[in-house]
Short mmCIF file of C-alpha atoms in Angstrom, two decimals:
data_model
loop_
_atom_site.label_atom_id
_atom_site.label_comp_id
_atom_site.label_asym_id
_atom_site.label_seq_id
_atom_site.Cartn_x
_atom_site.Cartn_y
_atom_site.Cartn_z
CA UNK A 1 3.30 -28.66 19.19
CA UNK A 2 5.81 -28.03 16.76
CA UNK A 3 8.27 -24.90 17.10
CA UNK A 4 8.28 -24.11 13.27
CA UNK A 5 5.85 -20.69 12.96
CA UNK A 6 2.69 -20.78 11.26
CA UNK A 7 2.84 -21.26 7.80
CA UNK A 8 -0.34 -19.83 5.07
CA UNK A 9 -0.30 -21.12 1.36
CA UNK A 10 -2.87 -18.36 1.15
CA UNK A 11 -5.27 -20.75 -0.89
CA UNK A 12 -7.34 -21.37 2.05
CA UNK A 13 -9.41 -19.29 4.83
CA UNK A 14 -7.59 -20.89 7.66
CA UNK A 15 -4.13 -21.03 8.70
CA UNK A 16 -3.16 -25.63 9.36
CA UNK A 17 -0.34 -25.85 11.62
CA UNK A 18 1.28 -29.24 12.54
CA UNK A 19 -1.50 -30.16 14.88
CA UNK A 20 -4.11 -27.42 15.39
CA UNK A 21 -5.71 -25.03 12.62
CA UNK A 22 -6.47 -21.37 13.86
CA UNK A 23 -7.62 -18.02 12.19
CA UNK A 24 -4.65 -15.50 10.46
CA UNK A 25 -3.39 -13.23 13.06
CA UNK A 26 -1.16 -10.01 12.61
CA UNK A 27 1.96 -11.03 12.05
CA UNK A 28 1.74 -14.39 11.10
CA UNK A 29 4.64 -16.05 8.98
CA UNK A 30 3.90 -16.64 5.39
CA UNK A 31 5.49 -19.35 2.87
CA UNK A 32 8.10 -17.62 0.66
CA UNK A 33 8.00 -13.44 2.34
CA UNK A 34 9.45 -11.16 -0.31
CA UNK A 35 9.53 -8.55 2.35
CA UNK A 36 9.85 -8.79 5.94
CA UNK A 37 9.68 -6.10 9.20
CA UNK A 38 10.02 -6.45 12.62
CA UNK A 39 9.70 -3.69 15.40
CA UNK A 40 9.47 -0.67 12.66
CA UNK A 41 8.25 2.29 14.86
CA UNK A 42 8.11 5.82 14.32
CA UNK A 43 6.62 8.81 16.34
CA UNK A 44 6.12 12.26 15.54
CA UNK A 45 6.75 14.12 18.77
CA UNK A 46 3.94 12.87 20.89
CA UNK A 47 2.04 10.83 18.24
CA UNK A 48 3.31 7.15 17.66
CA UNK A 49 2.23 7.11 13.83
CA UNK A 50 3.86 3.35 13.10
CA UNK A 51 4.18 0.24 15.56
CA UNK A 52 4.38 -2.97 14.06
CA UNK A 53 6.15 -6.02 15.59
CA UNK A 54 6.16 -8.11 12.91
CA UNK A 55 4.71 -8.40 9.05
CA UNK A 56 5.38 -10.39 6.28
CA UNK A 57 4.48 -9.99 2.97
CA UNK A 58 4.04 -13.27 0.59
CA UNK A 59 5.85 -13.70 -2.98
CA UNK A 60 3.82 -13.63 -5.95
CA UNK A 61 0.53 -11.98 -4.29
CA UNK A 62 -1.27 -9.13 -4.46
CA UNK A 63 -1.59 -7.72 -0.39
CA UNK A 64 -3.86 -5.13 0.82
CA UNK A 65 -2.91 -2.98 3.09
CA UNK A 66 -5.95 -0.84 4.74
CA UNK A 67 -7.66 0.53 7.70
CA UNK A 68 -9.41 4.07 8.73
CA UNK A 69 -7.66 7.67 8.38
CA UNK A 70 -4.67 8.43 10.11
CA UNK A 71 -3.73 4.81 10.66
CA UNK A 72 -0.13 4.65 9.56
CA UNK A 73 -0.31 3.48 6.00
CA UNK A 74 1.68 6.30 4.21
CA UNK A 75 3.89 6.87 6.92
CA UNK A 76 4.71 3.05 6.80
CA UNK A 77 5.09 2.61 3.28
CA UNK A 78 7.57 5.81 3.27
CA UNK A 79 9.60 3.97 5.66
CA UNK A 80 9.44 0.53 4.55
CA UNK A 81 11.02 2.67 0.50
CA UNK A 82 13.35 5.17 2.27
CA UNK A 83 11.51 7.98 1.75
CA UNK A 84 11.28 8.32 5.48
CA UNK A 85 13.75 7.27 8.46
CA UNK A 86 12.28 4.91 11.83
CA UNK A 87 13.29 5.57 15.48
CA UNK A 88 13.54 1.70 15.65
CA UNK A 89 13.26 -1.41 13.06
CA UNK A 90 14.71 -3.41 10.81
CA UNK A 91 13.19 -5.16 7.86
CA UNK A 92 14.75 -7.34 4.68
CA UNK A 93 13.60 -7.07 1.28
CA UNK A 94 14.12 -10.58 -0.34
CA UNK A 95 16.80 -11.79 1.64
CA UNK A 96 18.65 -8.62 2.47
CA UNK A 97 18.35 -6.05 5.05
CA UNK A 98 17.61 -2.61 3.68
CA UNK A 99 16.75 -1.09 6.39
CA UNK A 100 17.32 2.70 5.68
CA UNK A 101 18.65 1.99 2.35
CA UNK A 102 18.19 4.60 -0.25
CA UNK A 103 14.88 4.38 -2.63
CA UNK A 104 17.15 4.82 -5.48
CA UNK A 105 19.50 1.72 -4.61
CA UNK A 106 16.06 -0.24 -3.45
CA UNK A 107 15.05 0.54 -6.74
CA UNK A 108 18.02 -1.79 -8.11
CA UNK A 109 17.29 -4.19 -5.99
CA UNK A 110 13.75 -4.42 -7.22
CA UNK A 111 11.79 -2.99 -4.81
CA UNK A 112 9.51 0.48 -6.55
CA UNK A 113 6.79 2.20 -5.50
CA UNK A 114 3.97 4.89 -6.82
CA UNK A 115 2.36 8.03 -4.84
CA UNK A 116 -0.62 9.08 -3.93
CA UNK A 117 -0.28 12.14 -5.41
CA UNK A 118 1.80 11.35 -8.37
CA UNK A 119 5.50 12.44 -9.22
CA UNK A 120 5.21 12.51 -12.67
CA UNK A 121 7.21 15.34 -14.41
CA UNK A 122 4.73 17.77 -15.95
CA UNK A 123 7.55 19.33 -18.25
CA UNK A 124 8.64 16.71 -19.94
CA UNK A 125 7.11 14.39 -22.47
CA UNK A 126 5.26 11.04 -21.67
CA UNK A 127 8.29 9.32 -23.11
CA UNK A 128 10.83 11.03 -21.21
CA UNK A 129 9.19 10.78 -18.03
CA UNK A 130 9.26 6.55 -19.02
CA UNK A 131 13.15 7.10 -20.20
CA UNK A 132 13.90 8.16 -16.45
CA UNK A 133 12.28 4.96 -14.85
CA UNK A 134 15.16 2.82 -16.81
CA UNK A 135 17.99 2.20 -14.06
CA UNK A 136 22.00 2.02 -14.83
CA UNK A 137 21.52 4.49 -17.77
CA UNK A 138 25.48 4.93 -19.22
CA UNK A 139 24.54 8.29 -20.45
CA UNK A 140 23.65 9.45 -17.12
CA UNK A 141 27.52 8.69 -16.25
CA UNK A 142 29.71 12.31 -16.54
CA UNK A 143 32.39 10.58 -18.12
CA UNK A 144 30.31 9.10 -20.61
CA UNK A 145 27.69 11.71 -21.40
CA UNK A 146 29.47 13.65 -23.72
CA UNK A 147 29.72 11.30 -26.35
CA UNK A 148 26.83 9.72 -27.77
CA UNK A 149 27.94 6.34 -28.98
CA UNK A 150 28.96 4.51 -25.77
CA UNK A 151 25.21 5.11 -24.73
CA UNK A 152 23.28 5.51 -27.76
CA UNK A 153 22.08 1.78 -28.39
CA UNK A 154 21.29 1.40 -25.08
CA UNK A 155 19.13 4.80 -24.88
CA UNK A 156 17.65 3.12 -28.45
CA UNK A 157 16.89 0.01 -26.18
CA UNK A 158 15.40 2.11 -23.09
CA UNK A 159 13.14 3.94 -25.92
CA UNK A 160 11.62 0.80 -27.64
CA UNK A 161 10.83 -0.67 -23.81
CA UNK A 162 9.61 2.39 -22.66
CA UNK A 163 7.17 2.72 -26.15
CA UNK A 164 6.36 -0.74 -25.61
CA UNK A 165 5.15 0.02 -21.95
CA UNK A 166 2.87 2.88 -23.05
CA UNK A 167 1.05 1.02 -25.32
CA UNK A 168 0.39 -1.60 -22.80
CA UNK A 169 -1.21 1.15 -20.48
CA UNK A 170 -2.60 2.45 -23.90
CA UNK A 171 -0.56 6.12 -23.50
CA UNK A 172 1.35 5.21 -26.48
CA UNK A 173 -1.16 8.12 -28.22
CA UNK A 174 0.25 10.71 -25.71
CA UNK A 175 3.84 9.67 -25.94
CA UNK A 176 5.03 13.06 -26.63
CA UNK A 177 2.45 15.34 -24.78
CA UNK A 178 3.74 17.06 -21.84
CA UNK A 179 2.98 14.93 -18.81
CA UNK A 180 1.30 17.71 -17.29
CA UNK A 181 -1.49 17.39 -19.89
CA UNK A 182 -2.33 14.19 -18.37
CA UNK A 183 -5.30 13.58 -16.46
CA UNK A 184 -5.14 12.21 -13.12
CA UNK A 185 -6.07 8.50 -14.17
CA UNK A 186 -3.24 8.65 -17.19
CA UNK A 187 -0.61 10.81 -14.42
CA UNK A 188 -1.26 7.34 -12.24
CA UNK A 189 -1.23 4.75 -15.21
CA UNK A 190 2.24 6.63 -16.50
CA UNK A 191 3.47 6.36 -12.63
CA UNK A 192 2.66 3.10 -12.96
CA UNK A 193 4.35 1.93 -15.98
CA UNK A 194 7.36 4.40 -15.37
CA UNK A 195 7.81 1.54 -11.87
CA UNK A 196 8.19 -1.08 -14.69
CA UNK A 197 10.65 0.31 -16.34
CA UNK A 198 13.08 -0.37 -13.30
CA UNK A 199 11.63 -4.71 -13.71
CA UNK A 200 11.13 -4.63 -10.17
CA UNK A 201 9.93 -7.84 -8.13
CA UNK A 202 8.04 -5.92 -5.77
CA UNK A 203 5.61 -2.63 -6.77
CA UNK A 204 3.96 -0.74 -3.88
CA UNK A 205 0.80 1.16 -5.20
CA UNK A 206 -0.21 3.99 -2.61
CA UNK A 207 -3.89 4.24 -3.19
CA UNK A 208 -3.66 3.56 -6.73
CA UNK A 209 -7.59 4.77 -7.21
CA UNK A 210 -7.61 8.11 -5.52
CA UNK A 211 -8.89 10.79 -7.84
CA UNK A 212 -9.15 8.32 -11.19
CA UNK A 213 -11.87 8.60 -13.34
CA UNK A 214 -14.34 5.46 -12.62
CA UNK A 215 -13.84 4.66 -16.58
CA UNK A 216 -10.19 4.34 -15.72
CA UNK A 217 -10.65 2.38 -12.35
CA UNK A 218 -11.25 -1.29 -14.44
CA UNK A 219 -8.12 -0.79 -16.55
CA UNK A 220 -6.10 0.21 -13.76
CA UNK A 221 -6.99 -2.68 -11.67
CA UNK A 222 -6.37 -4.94 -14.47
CA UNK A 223 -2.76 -3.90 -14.90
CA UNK A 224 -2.45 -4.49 -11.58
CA UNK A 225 -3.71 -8.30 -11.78
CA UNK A 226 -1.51 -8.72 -14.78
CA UNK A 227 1.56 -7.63 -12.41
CA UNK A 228 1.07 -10.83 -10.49
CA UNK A 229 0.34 -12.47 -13.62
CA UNK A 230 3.72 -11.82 -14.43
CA UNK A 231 5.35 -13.37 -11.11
CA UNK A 232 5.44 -10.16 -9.08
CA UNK A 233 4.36 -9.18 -6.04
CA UNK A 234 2.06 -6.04 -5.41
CA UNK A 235 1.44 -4.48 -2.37
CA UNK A 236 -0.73 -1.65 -2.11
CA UNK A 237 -2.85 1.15 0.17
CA UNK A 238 -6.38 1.36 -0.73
CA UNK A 239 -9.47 3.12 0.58
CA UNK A 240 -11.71 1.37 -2.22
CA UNK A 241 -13.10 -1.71 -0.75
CA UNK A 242 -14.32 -2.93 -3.72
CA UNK A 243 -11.10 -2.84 -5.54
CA UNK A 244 -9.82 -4.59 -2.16
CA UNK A 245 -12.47 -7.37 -2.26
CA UNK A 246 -11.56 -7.76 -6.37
CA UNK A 247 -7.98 -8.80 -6.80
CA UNK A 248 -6.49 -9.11 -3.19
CA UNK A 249 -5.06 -12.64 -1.94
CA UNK A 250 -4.31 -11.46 1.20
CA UNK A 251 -5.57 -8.31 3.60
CA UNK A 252 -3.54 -6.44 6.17
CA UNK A 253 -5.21 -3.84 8.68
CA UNK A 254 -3.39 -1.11 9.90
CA UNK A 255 -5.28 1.27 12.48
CA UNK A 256 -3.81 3.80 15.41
CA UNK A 257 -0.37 2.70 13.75
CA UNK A 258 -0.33 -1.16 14.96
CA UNK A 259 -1.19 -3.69 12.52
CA UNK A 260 -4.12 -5.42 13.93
CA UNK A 261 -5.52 -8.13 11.60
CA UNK A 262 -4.59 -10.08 8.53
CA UNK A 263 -6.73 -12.31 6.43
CA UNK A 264 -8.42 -12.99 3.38
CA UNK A 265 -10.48 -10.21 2.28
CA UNK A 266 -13.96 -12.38 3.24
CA UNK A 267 -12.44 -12.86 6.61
CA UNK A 268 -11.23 -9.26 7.26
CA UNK A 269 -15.02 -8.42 6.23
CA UNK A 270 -16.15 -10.01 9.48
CA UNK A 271 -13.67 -9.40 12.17
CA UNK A 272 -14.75 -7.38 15.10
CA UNK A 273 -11.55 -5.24 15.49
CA UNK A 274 -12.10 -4.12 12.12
CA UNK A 275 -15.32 -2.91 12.46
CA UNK A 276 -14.20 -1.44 15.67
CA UNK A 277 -11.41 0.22 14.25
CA UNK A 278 -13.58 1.81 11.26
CA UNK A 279 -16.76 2.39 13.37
CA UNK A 280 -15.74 2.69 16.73
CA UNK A 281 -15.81 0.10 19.60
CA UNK A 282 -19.19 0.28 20.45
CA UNK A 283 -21.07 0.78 16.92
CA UNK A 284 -23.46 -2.02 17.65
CA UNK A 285 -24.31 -0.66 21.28
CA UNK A 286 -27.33 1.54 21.77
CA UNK A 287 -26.04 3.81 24.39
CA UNK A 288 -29.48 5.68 23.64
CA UNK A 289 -31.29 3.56 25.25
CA UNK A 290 -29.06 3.04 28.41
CA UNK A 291 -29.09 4.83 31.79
CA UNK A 292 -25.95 7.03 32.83
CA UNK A 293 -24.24 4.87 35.08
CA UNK A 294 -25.22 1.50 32.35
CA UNK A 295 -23.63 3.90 29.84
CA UNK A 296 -20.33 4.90 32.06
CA UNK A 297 -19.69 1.63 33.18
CA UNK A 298 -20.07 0.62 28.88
CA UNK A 299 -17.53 3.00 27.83
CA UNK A 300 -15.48 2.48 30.37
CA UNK A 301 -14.84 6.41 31.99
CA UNK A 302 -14.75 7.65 34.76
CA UNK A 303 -18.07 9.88 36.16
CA UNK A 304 -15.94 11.73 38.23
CA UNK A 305 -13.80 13.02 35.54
CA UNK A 306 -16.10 13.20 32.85
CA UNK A 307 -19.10 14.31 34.43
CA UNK A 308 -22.65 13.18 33.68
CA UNK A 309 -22.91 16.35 30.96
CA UNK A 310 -19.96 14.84 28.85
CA UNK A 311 -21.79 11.31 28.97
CA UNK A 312 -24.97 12.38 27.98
CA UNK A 313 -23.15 14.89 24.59
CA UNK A 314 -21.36 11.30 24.16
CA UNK A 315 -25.05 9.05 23.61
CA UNK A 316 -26.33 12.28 21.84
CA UNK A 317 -23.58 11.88 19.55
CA UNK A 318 -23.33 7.76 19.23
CA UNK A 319 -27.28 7.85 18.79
CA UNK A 320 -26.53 10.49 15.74
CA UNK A 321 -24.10 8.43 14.27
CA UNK A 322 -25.96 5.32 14.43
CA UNK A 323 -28.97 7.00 12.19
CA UNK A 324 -26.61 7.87 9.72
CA UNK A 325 -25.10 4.68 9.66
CA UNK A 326 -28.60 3.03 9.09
CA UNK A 327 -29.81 5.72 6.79
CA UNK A 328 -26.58 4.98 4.36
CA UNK A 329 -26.92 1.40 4.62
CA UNK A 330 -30.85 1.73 3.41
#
């Protein structure tokens, strides 16, 4: 077998090596990465919130990144945009290491991101929050900020691109409210074209559709289509499975801080750890109907520390959560 890693032009469920064609697996090596991490950890005293070997994300896609509560998808993107520091890792953002680079010199380099909660600046205008995205601004220089013509065509220049953006997310009507005036589906569509200002290559959406209207949610996932339309690469966190299903080319799953499959949305769908990691291991086992020792020896404890008491509150509960899983599938 060949030595060169697997390779994925994405356009197909399965993964053709030289000789042998296998299912995506975490980690796997994509054609042209954009962005690349290897051993990025990071712990919070006793709690390992981030472990990934190895990821790569693929030029000119839109990626996925999900998986259940508390998985490590925040804490990961922080990392991955400075915002937060790693115990261990390394990773390269088209060709160069930027491991704990800035976010404001990532930014240059072309490399954004949006919140979950959005950063928008409620005291200033629309526009001015959109002036602020523009990067190497000569009348944010001292030496140059007292006089207005060294700067002024360019802040003429910055204005028109910024105008132009708000009419393509169609807040050119509110380009001189206050941006606290905004609701939260505008806040996240300003956040969104304030990224564009910088003409990054890659935009990281942190769950773009938390707390927007559901009249916003199809123009928000259009801009986001026409981002890769343009020839960049989007990589966001999502709880909406829908939106995931919609305009992903490529799913990663992130759960207990490990990333633990990757695969085309269809694909993701149906793989066991998934489900396991969203419903718990044994979801599709009716401990109800099993005898203590069936059910210890299931589970895998130990009746001597847990005692038969704990086992029987543990079926109780599994047999609970099973209804409710039926009764909201009905």
């Amino acid at each position: 077998m060949s030595g060169e890693p697997v390779r994925s032009d994405l356009t197909t469920d399965l993964v053709v090596t030289a000789d042998v064609t296998t299912e995506p697996v975490p980690g796997m090596a994509k054609p042209d990465p954009i962005l690349m991490a290897d051993s990025v950890r990071r712990a919070f005293g006793g709690l390992v919130a981030v472990d990934v070997d190895h990821v790569e994300i693929q030029r000119g896609q839109i990626t996925a990144l999900i998986g259940p509560n508390g998985a490590g998808k925040t804490t990961f993107f922080n990392l991955l945009t400075g915002f937060d520091q790693p115990d261990s890792g390394r990773w390269s953002f088209d060709g160069n290491d930027v491991g704990g680079m800035a976010p404001y010199k990532l930014a240059r380099l072309g490399m954004v991101r949006t919140f979950q909660l959005t950063k928008s600046l409620a005291r200033l205008s629309v526009i001015e929050n959109m002036r602020l995205g523009a990067t190497n601004q000569r009348g944010e220089r001292m030496w140059f900020a007292p006089w207005v013509f060294p700067w002024s065509a360019q802040e003429r220049e910055i204005t028109e691109r910024a105008a132009s953006l708000l009419e393509r997310f169609r807040l050119d009507h509110m380009r001189d409210d206050f941006a606290g005036n905004l609701s939260g589906g505008q806040r996240k569509l300003l956040e969104m074209a304030r990224a564009l200002m910088t003409e990054p290559s890659l935009i990281m959406l942190d769950e773009p559709m938390a707390g927007v209207n559901p009249a916003l949610k199809q123009s928000l996932l259009n801009h986001i289509v026409q981002l890769k339309d343009e020839g960049r690469t989007v990589l966001f966190v999502e709880h909406d499975m829908d939106m995931v299903h919609e305009i992903s080319d490529w799913v990663l799953v992130m759960a207990e801080g490990q990333l633990i499959a990757e695969g085309s949305s269809r694909q993701i769908s149906g793989n066991k750890e998934v489900i396991d990691a969203y419903l718990g291991a044994h979801h599709d086992v009716d401990l109800g109907a099993m005898s203590d020792e069936q059910a210890i020896e299931e589970l895998g404890l130990d009746e001597d520390v847990v005692g038969l008491d704990t086992v029987e509150q543990l079926k109780r509960e599994h047999q609970e959560s099973s209804s409710a899983e039926q009764v909201s599938g009905e």
